[in-house]
PDB file of C-alpha atoms in Angstrom:
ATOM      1  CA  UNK A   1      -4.244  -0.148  42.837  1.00  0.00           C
ATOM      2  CA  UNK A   2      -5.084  -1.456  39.197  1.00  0.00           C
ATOM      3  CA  UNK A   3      -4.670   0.841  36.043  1.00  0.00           C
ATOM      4  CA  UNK A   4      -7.164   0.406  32.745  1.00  0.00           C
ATOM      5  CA  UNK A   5      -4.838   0.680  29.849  1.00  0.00           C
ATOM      6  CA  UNK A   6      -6.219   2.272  26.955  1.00  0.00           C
ATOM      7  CA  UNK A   7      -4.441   0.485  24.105  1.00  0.00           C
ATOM      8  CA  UNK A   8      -4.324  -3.037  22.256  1.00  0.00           C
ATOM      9  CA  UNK A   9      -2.961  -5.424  24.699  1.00  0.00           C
ATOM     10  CA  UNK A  10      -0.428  -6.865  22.083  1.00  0.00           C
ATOM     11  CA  UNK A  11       0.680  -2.696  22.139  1.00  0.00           C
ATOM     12  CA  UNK A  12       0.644  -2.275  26.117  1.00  0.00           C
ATOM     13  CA  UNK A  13       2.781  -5.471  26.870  1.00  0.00           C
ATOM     14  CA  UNK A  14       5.782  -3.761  27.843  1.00  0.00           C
ATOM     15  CA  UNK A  15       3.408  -1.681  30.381  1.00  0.00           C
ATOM     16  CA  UNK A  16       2.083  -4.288  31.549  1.00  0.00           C
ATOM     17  CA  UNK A  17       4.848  -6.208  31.896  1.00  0.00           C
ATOM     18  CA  UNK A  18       6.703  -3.183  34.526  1.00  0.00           C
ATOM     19  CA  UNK A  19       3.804  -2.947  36.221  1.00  0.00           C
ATOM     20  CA  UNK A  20       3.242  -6.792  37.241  1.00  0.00           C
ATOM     21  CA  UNK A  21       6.744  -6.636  38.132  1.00  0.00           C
ATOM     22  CA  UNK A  22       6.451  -3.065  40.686  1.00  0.00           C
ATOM     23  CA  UNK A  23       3.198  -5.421  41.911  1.00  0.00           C
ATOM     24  CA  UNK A  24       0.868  -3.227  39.947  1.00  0.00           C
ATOM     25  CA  UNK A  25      -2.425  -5.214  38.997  1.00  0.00           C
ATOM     26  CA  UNK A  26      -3.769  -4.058  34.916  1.00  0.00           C
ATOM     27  CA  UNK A  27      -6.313  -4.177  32.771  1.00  0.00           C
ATOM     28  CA  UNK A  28      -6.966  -3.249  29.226  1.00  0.00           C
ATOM     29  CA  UNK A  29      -9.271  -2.120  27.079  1.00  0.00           C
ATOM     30  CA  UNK A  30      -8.686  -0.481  23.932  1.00  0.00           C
ATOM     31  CA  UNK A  31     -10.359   2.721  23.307  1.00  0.00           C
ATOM     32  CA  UNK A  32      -9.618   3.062  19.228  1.00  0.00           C
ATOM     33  CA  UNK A  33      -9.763   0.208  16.413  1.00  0.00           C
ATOM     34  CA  UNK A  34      -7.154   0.258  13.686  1.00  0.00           C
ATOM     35  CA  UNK A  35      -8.315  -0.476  10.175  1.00  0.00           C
ATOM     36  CA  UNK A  36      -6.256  -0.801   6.895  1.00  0.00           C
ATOM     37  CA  UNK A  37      -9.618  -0.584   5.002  1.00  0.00           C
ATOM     38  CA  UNK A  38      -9.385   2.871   3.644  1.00  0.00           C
ATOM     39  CA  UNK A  39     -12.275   5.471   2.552  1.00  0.00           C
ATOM     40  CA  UNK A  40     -11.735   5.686  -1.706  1.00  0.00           C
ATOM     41  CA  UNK A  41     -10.547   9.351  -1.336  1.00  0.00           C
ATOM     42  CA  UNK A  42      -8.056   8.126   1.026  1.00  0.00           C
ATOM     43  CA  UNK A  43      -7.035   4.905  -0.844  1.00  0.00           C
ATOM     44  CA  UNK A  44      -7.046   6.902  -3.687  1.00  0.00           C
ATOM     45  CA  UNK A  45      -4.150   9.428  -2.366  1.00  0.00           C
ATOM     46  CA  UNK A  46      -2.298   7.070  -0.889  1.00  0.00           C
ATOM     47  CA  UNK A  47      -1.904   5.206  -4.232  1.00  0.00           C
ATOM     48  CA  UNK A  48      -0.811   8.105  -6.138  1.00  0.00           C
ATOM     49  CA  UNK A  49       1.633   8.670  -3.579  1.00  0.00           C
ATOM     50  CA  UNK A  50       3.472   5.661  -3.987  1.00  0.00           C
ATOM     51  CA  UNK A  51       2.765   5.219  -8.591  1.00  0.00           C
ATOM     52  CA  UNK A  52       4.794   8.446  -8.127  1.00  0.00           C
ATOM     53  CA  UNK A  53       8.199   7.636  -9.746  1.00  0.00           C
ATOM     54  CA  UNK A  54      10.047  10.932  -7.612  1.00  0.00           C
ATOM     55  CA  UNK A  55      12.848   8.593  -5.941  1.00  0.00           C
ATOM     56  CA  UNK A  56      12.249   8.935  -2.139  1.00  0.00           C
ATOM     57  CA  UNK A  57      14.806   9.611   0.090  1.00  0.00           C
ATOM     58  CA  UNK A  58      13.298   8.636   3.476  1.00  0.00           C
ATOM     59  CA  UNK A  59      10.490   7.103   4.975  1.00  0.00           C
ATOM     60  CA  UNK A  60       9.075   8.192   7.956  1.00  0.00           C
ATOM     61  CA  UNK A  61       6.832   5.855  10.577  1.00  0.00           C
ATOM     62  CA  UNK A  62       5.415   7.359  13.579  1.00  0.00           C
ATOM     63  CA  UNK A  63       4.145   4.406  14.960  1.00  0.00           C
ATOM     64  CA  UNK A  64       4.545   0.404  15.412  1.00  0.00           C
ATOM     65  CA  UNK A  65       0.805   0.409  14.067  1.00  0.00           C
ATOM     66  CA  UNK A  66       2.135   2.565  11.024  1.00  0.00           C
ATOM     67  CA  UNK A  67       4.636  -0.131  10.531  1.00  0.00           C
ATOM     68  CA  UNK A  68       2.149  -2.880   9.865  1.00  0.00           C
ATOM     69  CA  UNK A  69      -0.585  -1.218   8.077  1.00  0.00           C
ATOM     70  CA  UNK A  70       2.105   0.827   5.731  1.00  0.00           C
ATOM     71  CA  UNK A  71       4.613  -2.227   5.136  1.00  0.00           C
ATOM     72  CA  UNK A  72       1.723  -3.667   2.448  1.00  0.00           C
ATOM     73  CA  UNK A  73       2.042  -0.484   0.347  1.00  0.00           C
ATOM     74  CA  UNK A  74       5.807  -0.231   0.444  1.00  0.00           C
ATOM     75  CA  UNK A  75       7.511  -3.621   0.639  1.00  0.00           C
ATOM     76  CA  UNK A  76       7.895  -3.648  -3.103  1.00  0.00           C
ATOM     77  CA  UNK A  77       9.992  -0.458  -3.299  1.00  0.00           C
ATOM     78  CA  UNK A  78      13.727   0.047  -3.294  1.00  0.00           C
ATOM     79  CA  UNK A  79      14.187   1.001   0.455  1.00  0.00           C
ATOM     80  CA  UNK A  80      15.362   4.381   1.158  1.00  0.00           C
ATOM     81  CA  UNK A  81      16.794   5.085   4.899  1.00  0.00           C
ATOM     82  CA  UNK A  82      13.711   4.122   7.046  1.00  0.00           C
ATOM     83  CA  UNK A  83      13.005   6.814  10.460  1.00  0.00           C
ATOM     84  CA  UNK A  84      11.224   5.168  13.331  1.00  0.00           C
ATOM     85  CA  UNK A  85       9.581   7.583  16.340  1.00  0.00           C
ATOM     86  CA  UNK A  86      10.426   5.277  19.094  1.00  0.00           C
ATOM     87  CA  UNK A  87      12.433   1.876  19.993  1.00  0.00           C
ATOM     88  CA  UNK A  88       8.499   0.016  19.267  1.00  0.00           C
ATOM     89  CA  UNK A  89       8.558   1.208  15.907  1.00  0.00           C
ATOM     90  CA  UNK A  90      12.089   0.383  15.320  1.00  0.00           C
ATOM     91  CA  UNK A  91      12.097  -2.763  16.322  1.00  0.00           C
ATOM     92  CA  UNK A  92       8.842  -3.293  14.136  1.00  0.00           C
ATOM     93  CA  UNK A  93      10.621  -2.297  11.197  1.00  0.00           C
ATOM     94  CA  UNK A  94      13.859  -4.373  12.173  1.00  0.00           C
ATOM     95  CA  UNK A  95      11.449  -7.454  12.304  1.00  0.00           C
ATOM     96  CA  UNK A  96      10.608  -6.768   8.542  1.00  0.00           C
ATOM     97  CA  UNK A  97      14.351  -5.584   7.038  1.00  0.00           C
ATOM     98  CA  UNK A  98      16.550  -6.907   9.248  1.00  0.00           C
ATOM     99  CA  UNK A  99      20.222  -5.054   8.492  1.00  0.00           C
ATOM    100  CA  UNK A 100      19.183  -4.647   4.512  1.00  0.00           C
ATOM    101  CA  UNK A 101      18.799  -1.087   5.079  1.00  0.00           C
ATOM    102  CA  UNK A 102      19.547   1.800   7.331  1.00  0.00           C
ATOM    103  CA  UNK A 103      16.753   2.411  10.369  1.00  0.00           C
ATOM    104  CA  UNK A 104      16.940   5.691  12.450  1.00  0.00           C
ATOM    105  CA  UNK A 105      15.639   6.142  15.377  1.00  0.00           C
ATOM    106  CA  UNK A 106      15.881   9.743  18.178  1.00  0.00           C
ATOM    107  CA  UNK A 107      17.964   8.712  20.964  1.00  0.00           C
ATOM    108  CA  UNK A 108      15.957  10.204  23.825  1.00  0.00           C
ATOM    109  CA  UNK A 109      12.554  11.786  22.775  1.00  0.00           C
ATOM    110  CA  UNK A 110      10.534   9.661  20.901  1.00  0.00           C
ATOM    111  CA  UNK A 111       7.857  11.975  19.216  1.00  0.00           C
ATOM    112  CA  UNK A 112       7.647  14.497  16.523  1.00  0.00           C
ATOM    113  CA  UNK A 113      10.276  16.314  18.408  1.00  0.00           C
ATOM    114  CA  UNK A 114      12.692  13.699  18.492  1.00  0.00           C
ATOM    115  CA  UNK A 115      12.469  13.275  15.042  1.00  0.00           C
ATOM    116  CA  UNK A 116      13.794  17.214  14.106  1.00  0.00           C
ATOM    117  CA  UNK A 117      16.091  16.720  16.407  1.00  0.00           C
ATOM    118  CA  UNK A 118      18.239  14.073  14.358  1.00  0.00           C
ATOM    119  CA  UNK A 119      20.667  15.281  12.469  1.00  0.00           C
ATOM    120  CA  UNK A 120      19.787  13.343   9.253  1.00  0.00           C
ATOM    121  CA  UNK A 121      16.856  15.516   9.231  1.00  0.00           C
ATOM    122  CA  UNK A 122      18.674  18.505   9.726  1.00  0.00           C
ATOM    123  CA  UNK A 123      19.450  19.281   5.783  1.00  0.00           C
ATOM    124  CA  UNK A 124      16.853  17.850   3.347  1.00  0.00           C
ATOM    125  CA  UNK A 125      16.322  20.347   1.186  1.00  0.00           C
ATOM    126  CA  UNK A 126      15.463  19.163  -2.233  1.00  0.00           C
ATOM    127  CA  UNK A 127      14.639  15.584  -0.875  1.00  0.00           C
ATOM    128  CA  UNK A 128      11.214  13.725  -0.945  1.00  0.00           C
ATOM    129  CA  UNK A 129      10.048  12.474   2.077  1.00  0.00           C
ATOM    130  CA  UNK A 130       7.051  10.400   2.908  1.00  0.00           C
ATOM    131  CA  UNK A 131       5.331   9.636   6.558  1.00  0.00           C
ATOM    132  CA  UNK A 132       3.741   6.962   7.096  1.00  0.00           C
ATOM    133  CA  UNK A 133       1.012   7.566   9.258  1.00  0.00           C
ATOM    134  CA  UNK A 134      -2.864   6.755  10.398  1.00  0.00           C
ATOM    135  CA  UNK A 135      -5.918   8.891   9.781  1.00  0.00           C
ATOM    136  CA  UNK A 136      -7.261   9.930  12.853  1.00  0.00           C
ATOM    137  CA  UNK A 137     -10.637  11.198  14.844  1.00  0.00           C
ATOM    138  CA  UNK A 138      -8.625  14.307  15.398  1.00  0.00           C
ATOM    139  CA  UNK A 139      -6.547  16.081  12.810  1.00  0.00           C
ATOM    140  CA  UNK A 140      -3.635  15.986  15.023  1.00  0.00           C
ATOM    141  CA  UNK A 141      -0.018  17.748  15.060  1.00  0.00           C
ATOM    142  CA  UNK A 142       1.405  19.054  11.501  1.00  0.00           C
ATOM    143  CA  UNK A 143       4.797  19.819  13.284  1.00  0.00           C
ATOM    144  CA  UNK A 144       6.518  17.157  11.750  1.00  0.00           C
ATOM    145  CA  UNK A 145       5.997  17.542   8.282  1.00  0.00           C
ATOM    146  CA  UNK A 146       5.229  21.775   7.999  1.00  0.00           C
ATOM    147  CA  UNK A 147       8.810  21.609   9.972  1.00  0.00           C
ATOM    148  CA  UNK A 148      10.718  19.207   7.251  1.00  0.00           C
ATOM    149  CA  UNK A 149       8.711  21.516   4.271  1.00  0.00           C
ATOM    150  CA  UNK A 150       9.735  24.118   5.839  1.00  0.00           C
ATOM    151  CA  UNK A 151      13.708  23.036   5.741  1.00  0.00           C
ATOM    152  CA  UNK A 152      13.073  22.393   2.466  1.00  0.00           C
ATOM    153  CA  UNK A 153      11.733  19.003   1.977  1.00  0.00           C
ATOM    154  CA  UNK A 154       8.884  18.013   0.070  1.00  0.00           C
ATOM    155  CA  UNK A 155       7.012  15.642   2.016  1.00  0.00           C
ATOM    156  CA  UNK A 156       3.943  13.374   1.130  1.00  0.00           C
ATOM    157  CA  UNK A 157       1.667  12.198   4.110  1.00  0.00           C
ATOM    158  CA  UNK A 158       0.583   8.554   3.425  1.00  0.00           C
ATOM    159  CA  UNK A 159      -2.080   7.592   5.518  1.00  0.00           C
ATOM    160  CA  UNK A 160      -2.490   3.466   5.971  1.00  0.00           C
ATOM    161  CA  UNK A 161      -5.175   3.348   8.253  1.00  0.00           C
ATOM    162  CA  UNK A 162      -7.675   4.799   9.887  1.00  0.00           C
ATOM    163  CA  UNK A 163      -8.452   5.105  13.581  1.00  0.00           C
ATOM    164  CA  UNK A 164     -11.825   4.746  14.872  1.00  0.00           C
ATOM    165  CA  UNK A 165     -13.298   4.462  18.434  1.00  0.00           C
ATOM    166  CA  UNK A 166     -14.297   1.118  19.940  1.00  0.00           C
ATOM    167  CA  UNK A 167     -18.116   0.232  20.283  1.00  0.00           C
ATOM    168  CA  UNK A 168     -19.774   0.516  23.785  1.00  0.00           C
ATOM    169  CA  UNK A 169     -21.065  -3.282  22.723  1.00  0.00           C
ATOM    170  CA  UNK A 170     -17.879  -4.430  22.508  1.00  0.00           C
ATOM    171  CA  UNK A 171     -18.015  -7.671  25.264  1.00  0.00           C
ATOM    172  CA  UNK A 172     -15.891  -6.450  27.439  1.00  0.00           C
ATOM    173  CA  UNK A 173     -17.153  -2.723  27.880  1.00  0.00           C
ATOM    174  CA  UNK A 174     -19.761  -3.505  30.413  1.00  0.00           C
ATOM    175  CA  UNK A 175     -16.599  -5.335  32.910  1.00  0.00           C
ATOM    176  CA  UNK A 176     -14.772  -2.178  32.563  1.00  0.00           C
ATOM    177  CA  UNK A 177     -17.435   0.212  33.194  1.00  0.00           C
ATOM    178  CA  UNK A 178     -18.083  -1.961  36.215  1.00  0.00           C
ATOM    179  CA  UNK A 179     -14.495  -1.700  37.619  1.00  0.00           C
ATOM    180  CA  UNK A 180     -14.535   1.980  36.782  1.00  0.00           C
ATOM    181  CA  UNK A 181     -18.180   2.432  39.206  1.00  0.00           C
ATOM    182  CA  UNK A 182     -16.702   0.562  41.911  1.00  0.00           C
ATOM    183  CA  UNK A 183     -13.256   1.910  42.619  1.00  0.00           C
ATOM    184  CA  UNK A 184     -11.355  -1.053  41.245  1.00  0.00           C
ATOM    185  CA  UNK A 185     -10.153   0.443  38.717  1.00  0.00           C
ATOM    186  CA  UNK A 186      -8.547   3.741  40.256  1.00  0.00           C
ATOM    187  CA  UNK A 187      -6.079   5.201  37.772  1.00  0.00           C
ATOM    188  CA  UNK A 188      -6.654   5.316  33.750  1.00  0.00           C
ATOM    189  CA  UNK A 189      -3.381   4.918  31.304  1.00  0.00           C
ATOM    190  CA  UNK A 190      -3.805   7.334  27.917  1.00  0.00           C
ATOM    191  CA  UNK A 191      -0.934   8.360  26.084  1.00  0.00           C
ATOM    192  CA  UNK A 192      -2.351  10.727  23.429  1.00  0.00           C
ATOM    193  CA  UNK A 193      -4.664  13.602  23.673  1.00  0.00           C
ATOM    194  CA  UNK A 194      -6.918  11.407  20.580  1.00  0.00           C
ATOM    195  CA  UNK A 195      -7.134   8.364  23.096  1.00  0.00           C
ATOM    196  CA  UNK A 196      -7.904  10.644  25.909  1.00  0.00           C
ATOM    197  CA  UNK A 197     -10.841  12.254  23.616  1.00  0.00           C
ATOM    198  CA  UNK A 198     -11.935   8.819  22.734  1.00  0.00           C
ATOM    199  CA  UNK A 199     -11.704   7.469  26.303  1.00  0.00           C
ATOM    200  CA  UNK A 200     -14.359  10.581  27.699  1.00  0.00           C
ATOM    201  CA  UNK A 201     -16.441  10.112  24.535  1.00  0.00           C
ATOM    202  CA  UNK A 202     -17.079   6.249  25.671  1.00  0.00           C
ATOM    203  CA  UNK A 203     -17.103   6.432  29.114  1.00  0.00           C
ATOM    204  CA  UNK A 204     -17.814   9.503  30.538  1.00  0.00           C
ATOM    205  CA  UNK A 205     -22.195   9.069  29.950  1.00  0.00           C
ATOM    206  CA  UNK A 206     -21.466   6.421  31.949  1.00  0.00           C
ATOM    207  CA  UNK A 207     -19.117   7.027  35.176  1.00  0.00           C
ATOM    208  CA  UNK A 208     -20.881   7.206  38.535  1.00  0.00           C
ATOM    209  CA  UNK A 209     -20.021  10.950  39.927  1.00  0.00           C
ATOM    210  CA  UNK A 210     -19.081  10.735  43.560  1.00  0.00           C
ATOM    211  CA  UNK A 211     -18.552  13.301  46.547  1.00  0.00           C
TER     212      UNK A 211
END
């Protein structure tokens, strides 16, 4: 059996790290580019968001990849208590504050979910909270944030980065598509429905259908 992961490898190290270790053989090949080169419109909003001088009361990050592409636009502000979706994302933002201020993370389910869940989100009416987020080739889920308006909050969404699909001339394209034809590759690693959309958008002109 070998698996095609669909993100960065730097991102899927952890995967592929269990899954040399259960004897597993991987791959990779990310499906989606990150990019901290915003549209104007975009760079635009996300600049007004942060000349705002409403104190904010929490900053959200709903990914590792948020981390890194946000950090630029925010490591000059007086830290409110930082949110993180997942241990990745914590321990992204723990590489950049160390113990100077508070990071919360869910303790079990690491999504939007999660997030509600915690019970410094419970009460925030009257507080301004931003997310700190990517721009993606879907709209995706509003949960999170029409959830914390609707507690009260008033929440910005700051997006950092945009997504975009990979090229079908990236280099290594044609050594996946190969693996994919011939059975080498028998099981395919997404976890997001945007990565899954991306992945069939690339790929799917060119899988061989079989009996």
């Amino acid at each position: 059996m070998k698996i095609l992961l669909t993100r960065p490898l730097a991102q899927a190290a952890v995967t592929v790290k269990m899954l040399r270790e259960a004897g597993i053989a991987s791959c990779s090949f990310a499906v989606q580019r990150m990019d901290g080169q915003l549209p104007p419109a975009l760079q635009a909003s996300t600049t007004a968001i942060f000349a705002d001088a409403t104190p904010i009361d929490g900053l959200i990050f709903i990914s590792a990849n948020a981390v890194e592409f946000g950090w630029p636009w925010i490591k000059q502000l007086s830290l409110p208590p930082l949110y993180a979706v997942g241990a990745a994302t914590a321990q992204a933002l723990r590489e950049r504050v160390g113990s100077l201020t508070e990071i919360n993370q869910p303790v079990s389910q690491f999504d939007s979910e999660g997030l509600l869940a915690m019970p410094q989100l419970a009460a925030v009416s009257g507080q301004r909270l931003v997310i700190i987020r990517g721009m993606g080739l879907t709209p995706g889920r509003d949960l999170l944030a029409s959830t914390l308006r609707a507690r009260g909050a008033r929440v910005d969404d700051a997006f950092c980065y945009i997504r975009t699909m990979e090229s079908p001339e990236n280099r290594d394209f044609t050594a996946i598509v190969e693996q994919l034809d011939s059975g080498e590759v028998s099981m395919v690693n997404v976890q997001s429905g945007e990565t899954l959309s991306a992945f069939e958008t690339l790929f799917a002109p060119t899988m061989v259908v079989r009996a």
